mmCIF file of N, CA, C and O in Angstrom:
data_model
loop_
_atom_site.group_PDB
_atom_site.id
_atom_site.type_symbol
_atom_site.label_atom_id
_atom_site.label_comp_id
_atom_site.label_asym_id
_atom_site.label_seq_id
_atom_site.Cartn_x
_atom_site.Cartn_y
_atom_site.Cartn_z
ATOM 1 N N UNK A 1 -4.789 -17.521 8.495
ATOM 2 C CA UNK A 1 -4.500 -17.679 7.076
ATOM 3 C C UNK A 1 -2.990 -17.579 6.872
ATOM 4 O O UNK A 1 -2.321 -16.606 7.219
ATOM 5 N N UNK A 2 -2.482 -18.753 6.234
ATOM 6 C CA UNK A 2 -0.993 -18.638 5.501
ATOM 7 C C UNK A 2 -1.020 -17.308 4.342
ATOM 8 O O UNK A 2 -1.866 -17.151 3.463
ATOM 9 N N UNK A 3 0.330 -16.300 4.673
ATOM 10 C CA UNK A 3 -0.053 -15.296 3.849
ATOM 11 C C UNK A 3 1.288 -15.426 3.726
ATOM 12 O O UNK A 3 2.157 -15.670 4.563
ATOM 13 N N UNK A 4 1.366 -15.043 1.466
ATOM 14 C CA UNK A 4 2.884 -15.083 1.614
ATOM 15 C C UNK A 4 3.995 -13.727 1.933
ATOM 16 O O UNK A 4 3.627 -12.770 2.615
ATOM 17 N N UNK A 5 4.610 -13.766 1.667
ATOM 18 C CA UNK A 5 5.827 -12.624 2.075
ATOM 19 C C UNK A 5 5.559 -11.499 1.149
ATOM 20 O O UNK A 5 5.485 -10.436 1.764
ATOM 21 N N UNK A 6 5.399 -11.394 -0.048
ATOM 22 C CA UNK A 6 5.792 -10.776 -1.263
ATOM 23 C C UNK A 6 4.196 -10.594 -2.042
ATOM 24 O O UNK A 6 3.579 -11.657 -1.982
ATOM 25 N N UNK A 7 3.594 -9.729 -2.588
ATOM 26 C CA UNK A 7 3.080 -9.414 -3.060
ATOM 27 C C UNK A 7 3.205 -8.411 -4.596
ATOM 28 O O UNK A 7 3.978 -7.454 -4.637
ATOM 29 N N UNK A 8 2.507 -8.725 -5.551
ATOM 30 C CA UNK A 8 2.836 -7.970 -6.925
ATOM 31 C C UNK A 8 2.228 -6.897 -6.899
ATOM 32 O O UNK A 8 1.193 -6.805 -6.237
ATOM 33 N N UNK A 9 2.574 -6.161 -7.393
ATOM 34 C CA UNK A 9 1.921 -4.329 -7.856
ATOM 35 C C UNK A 9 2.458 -4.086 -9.191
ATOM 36 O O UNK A 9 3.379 -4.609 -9.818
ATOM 37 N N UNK A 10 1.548 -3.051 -9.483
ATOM 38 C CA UNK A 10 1.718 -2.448 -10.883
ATOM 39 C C UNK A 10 2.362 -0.453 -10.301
ATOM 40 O O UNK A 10 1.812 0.396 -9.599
ATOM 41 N N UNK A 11 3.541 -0.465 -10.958
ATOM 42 C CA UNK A 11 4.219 0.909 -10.559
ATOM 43 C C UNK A 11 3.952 1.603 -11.777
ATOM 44 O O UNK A 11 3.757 0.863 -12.741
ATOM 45 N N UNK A 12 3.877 3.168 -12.039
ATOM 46 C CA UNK A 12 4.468 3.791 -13.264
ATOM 47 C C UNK A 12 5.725 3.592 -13.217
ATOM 48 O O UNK A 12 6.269 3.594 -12.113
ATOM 49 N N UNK A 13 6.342 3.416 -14.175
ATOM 50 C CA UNK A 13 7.932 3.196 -14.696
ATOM 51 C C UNK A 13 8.174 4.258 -14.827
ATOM 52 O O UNK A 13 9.172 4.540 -14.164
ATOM 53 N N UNK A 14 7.594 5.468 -15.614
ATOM 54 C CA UNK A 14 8.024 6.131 -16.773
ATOM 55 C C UNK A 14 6.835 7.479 -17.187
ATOM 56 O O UNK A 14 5.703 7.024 -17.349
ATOM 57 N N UNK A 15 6.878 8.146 -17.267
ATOM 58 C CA UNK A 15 5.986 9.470 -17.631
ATOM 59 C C UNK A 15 5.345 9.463 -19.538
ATOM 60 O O UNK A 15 6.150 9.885 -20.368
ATOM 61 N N UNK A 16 4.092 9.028 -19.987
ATOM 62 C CA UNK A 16 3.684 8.760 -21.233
ATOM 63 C C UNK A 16 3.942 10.056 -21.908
ATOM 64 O O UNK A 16 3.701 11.213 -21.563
ATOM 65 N N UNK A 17 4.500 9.546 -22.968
ATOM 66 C CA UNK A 17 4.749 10.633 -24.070
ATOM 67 C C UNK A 17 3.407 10.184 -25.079
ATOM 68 O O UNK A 17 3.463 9.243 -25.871
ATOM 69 N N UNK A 18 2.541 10.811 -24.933
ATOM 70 C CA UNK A 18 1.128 10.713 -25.978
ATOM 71 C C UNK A 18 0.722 9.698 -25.547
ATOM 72 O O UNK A 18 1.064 9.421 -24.397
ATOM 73 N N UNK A 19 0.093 9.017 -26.077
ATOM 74 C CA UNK A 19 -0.765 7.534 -25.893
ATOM 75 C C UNK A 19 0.276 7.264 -24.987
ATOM 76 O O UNK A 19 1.460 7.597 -25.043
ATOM 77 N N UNK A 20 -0.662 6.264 -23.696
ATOM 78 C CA UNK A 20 -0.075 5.231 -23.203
ATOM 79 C C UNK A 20 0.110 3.917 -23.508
ATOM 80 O O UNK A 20 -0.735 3.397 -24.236
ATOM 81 N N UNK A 21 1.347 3.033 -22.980
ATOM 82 C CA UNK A 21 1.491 1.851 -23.796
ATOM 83 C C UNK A 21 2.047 1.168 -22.347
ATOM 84 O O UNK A 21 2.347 1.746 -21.302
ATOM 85 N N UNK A 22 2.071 -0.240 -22.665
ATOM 86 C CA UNK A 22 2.902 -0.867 -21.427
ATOM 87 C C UNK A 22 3.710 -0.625 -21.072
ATOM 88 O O UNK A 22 3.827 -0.925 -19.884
ATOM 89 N N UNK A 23 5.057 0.168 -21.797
ATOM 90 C CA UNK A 23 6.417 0.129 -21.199
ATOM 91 C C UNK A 23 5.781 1.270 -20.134
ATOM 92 O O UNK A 23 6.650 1.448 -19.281
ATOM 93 N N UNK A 24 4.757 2.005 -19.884
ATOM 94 C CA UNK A 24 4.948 3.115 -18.810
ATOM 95 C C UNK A 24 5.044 2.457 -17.724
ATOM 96 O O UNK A 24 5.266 3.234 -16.795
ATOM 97 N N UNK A 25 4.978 1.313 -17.375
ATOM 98 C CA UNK A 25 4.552 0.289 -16.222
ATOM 99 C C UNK A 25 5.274 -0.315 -16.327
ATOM 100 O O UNK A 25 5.996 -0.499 -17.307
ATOM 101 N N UNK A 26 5.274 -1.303 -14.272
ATOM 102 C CA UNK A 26 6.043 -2.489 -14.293
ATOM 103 C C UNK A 26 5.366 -3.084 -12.979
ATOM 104 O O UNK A 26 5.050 -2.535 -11.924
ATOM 105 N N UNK A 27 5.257 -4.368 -13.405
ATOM 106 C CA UNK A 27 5.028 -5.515 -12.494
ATOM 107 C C UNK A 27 6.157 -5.575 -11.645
ATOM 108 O O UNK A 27 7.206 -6.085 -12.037
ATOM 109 N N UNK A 28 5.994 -4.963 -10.203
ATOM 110 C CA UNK A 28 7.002 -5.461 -8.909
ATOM 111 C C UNK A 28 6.425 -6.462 -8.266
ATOM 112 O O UNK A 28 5.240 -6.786 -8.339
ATOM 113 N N UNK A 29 7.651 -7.181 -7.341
ATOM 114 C CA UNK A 29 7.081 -7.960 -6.586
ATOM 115 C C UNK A 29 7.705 -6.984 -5.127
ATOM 116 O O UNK A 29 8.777 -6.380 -5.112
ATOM 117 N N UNK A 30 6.852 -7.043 -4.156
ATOM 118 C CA UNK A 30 7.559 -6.411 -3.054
ATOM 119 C C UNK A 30 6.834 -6.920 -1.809
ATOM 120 O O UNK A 30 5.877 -7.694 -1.807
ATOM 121 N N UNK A 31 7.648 -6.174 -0.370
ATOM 122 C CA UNK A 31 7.043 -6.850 0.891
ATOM 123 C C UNK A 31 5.756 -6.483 0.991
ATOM 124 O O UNK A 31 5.284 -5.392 0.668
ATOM 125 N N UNK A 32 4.998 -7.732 1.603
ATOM 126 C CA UNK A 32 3.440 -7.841 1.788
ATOM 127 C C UNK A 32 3.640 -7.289 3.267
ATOM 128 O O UNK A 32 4.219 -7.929 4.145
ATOM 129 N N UNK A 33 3.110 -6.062 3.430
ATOM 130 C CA UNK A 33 2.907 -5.665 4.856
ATOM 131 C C UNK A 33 1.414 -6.304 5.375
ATOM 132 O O UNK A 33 0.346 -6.668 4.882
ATOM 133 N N UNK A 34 1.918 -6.218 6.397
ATOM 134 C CA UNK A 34 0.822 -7.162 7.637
ATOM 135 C C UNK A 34 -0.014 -5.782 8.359
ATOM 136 O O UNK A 34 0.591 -4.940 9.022
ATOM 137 N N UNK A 35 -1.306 -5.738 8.129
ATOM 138 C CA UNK A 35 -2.144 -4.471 8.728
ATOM 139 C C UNK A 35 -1.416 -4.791 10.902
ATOM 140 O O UNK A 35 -1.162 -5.735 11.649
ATOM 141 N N UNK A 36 -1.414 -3.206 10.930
ATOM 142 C CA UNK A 36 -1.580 -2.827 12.631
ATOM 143 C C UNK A 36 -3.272 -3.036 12.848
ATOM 144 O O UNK A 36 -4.204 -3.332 12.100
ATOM 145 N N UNK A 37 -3.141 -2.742 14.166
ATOM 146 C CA UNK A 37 -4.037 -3.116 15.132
ATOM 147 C C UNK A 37 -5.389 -1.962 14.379
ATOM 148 O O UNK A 37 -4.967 -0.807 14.432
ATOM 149 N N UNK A 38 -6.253 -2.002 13.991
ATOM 150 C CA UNK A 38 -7.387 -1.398 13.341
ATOM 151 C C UNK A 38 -7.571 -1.315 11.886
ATOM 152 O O UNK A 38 -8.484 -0.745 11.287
ATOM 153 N N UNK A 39 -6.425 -2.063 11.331
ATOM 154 C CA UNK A 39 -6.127 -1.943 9.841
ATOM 155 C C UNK A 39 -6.950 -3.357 9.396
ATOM 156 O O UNK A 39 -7.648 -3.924 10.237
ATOM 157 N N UNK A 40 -6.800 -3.984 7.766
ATOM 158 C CA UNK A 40 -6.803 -4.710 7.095
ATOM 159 C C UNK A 40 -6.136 -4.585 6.120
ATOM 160 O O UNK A 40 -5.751 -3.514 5.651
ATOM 161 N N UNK A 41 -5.766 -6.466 5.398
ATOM 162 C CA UNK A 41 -5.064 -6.505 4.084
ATOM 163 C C UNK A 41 -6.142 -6.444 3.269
ATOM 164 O O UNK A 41 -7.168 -6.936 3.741
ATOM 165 N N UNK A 42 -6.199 -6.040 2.318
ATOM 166 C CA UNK A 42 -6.756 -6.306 1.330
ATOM 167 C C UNK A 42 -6.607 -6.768 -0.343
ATOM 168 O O UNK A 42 -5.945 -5.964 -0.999
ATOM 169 N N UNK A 43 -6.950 -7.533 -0.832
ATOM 170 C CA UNK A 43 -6.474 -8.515 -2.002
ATOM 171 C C UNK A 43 -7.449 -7.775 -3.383
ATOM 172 O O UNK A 43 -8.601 -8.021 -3.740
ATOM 173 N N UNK A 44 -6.224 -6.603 -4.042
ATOM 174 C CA UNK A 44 -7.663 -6.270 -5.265
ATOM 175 C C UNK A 44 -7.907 -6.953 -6.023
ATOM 176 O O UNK A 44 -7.072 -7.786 -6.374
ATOM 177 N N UNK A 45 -9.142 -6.892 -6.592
ATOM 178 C CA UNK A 45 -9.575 -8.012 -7.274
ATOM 179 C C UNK A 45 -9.885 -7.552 -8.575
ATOM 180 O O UNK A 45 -9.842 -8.271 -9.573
ATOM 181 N N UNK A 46 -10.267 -6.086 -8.567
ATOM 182 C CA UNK A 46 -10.793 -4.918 -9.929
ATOM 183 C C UNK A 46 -10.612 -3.593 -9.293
ATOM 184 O O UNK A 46 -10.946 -3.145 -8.197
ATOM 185 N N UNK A 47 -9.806 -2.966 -10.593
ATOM 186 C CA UNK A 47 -9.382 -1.610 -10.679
ATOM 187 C C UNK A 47 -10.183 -0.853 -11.524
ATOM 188 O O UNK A 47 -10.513 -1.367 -12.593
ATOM 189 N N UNK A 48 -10.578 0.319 -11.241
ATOM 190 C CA UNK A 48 -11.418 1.333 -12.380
ATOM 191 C C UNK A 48 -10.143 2.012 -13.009
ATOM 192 O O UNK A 48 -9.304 2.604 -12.331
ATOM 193 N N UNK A 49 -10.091 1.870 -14.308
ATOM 194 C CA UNK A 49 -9.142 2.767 -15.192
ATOM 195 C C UNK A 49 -10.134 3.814 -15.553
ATOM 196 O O UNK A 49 -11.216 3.542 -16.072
ATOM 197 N N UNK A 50 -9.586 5.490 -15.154
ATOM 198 C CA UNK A 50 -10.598 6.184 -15.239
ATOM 199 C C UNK A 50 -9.655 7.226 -16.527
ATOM 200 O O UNK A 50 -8.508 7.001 -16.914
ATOM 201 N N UNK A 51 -10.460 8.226 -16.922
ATOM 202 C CA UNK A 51 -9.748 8.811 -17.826
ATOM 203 C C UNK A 51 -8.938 10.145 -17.196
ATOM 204 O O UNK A 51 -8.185 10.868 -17.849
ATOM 205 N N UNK A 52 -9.335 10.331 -15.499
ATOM 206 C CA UNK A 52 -8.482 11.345 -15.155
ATOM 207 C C UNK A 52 -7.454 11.297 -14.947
ATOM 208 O O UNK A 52 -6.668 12.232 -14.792
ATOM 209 N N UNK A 53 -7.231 9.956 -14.895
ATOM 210 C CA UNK A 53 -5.946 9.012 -14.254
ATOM 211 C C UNK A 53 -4.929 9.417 -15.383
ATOM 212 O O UNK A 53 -3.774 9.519 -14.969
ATOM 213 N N UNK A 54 -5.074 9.617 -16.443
ATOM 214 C CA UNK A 54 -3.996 9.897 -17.937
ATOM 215 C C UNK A 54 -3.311 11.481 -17.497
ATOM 216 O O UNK A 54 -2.240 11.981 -17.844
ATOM 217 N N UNK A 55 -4.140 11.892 -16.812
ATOM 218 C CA UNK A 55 -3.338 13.525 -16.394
ATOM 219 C C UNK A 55 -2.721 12.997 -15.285
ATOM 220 O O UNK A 55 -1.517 13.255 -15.312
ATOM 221 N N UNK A 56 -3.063 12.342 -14.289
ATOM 222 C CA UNK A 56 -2.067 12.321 -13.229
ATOM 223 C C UNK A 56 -0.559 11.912 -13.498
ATOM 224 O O UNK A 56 0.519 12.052 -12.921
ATOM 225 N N UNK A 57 -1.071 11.287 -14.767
ATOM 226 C CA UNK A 57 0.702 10.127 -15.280
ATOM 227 C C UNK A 57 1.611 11.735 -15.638
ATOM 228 O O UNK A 57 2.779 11.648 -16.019
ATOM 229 N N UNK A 58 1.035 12.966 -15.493
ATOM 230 C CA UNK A 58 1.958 14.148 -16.409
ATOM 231 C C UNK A 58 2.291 14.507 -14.431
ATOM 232 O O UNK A 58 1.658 14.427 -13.378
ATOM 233 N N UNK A 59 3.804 14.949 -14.940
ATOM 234 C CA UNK A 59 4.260 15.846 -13.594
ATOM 235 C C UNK A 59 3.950 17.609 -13.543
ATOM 236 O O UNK A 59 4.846 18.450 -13.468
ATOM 237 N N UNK A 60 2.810 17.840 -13.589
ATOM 238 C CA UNK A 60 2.445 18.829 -13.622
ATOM 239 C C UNK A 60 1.577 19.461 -12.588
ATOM 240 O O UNK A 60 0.959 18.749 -11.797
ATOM 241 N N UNK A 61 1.511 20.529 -12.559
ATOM 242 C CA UNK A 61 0.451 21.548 -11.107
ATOM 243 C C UNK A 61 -1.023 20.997 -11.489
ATOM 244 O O UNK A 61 -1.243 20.907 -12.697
ATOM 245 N N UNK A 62 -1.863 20.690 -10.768
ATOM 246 C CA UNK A 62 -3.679 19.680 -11.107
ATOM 247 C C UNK A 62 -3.799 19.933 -9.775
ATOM 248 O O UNK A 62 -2.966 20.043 -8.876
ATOM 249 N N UNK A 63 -5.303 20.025 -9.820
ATOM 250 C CA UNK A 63 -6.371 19.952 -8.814
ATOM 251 C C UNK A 63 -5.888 18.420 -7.889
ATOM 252 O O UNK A 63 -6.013 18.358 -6.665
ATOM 253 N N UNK A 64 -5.482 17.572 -8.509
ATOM 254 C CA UNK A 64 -5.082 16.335 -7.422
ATOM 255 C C UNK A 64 -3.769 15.954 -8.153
ATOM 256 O O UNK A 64 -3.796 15.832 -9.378
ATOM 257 N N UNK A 65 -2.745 15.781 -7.535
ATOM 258 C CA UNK A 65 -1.402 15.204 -7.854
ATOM 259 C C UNK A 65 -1.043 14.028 -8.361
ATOM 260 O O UNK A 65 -1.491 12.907 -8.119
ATOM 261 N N UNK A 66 0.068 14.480 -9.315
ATOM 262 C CA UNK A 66 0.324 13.232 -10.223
ATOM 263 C C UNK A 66 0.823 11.853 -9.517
ATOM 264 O O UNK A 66 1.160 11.564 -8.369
ATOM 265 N N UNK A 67 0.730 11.259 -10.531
ATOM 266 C CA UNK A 67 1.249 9.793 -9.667
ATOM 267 C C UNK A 67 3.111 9.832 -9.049
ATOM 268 O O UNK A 67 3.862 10.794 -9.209
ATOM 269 N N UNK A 68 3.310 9.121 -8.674
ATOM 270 C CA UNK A 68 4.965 9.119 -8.374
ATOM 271 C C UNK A 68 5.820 7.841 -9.329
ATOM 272 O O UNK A 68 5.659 6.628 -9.195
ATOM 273 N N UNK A 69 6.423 8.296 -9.960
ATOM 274 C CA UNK A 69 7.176 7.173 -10.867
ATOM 275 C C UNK A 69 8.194 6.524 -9.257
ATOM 276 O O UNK A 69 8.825 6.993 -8.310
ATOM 277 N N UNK A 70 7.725 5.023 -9.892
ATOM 278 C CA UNK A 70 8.172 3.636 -9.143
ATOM 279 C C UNK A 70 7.196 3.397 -8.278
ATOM 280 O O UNK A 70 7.214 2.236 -7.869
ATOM 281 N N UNK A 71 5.913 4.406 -7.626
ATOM 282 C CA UNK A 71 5.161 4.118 -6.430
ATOM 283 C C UNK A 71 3.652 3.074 -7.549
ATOM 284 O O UNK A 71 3.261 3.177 -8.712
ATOM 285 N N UNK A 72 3.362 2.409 -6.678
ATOM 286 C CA UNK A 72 1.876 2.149 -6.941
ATOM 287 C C UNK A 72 0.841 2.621 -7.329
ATOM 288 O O UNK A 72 0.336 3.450 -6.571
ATOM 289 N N UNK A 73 0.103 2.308 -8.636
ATOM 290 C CA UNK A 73 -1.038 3.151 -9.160
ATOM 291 C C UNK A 73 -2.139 3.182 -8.368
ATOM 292 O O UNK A 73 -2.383 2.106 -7.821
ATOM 293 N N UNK A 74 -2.798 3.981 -8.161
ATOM 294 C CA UNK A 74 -4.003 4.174 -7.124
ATOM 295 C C UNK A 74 -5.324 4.985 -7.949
ATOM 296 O O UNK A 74 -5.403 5.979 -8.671
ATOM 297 N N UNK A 75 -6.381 3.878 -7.358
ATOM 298 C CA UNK A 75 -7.494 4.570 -8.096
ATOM 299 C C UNK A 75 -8.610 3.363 -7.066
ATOM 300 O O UNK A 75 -8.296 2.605 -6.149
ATOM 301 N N UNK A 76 -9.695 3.581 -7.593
ATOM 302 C CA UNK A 76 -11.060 3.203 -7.030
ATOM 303 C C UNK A 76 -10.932 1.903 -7.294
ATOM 304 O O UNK A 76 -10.748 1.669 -8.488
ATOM 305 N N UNK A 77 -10.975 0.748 -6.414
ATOM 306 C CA UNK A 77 -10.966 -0.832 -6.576
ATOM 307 C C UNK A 77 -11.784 -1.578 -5.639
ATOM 308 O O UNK A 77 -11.917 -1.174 -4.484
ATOM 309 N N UNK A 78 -12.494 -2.932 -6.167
ATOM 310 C CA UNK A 78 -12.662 -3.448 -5.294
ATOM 311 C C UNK A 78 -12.422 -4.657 -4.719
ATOM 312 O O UNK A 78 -13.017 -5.384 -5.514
ATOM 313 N N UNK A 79 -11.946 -5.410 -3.859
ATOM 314 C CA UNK A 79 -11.120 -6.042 -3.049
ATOM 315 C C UNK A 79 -11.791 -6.698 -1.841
ATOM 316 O O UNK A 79 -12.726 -6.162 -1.245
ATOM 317 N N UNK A 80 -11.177 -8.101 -1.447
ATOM 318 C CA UNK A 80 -11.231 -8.719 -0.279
ATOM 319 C C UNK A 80 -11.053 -9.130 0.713
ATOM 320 O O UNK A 80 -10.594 -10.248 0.479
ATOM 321 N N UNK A 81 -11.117 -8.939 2.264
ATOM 322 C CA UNK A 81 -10.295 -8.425 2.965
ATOM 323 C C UNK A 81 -9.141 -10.424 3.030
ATOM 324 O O UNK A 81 -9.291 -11.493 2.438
ATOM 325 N N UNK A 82 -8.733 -10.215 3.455
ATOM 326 C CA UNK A 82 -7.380 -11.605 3.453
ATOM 327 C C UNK A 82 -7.179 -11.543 4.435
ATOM 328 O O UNK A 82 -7.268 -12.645 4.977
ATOM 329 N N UNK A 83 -6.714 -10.154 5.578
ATOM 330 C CA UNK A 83 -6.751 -10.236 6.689
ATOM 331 C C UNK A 83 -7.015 -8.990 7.427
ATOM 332 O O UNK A 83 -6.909 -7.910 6.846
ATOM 333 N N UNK A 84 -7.327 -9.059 8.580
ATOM 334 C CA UNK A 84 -8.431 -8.100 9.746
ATOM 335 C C UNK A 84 -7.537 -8.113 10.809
ATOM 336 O O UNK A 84 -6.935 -9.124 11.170
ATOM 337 N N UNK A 85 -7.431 -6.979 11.336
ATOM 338 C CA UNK A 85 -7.357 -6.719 12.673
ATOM 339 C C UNK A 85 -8.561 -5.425 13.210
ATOM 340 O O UNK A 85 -8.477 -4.742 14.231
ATOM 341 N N UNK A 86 -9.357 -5.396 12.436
ATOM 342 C CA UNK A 86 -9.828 -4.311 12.592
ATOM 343 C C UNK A 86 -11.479 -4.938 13.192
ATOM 344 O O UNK A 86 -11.863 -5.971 12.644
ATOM 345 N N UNK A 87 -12.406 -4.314 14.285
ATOM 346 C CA UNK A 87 -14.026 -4.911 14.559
ATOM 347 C C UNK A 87 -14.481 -4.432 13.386
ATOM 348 O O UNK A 87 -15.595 -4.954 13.445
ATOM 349 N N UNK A 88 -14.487 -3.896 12.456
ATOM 350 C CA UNK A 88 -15.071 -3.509 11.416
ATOM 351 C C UNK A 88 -15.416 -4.529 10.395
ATOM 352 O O UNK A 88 -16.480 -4.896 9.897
ATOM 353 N N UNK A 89 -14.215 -4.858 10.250
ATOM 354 C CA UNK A 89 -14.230 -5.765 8.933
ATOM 355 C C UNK A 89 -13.869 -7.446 9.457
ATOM 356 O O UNK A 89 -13.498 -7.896 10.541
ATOM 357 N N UNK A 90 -14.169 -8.082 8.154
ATOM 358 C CA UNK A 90 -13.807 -9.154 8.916
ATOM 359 C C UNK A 90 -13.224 -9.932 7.737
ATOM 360 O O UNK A 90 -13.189 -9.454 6.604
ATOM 361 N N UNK A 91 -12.725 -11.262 8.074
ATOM 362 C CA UNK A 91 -11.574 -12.008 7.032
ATOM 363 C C UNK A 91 -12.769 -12.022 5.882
ATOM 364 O O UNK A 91 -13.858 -11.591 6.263
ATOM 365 N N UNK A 92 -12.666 -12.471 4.530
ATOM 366 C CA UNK A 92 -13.615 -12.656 3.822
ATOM 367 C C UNK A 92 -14.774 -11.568 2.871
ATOM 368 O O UNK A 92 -15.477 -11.765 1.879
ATOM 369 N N UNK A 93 -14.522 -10.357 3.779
ATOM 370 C CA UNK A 93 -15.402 -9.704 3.184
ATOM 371 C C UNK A 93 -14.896 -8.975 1.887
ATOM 372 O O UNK A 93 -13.746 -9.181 1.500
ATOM 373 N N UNK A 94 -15.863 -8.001 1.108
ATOM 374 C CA UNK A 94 -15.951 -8.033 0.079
ATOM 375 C C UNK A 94 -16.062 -6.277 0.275
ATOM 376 O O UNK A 94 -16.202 -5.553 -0.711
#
């Protein structure tokens, strides 16, 4: 598979003061790393926006740690693999 260089993500920008709004975020484009030998890429396709996720955006002491302003939001998604190096998985799957 032709895979390109650069891939988009969604970062926190910014720490929400009350309601969240778009400016807390930003669309990057950055390097598409290529999985090592047991890894896969994977292409998300759907993200769960959950409501615990609104405490992680605070820099505060929690049972699981806040997000990192500029890093990638992370939560439960599901996705297709694009590419395999791994016997597990294979190109295509789901």
């Amino acid at each position: 598979m032709n895979l390109p260089n650069t891939h988009r993500r969604v970062v926190l920008a910014n720490r929400p003061n009350g309601m969240v709004s778009p400016d807390n975020f930003r669309l990057e484009e950055a390097p598409l790393p290529m999985p090592a030998p047991g890894q896969v890429l994977v292409r998300q396709i759907v993200m769960s926006l959950d409501p615990y996720m609104r405490g992680r955006m605070n820099d505060v002491k929690s049972y699981t740690p806040p997000f990192e302003l500029g890093a990638p939001m992370q939560g439960g998604a599901i996705g297709k693999v694009v590419e395999s190096r791994s016997d597990t998985f294979r190109q295509g799957d789901t």
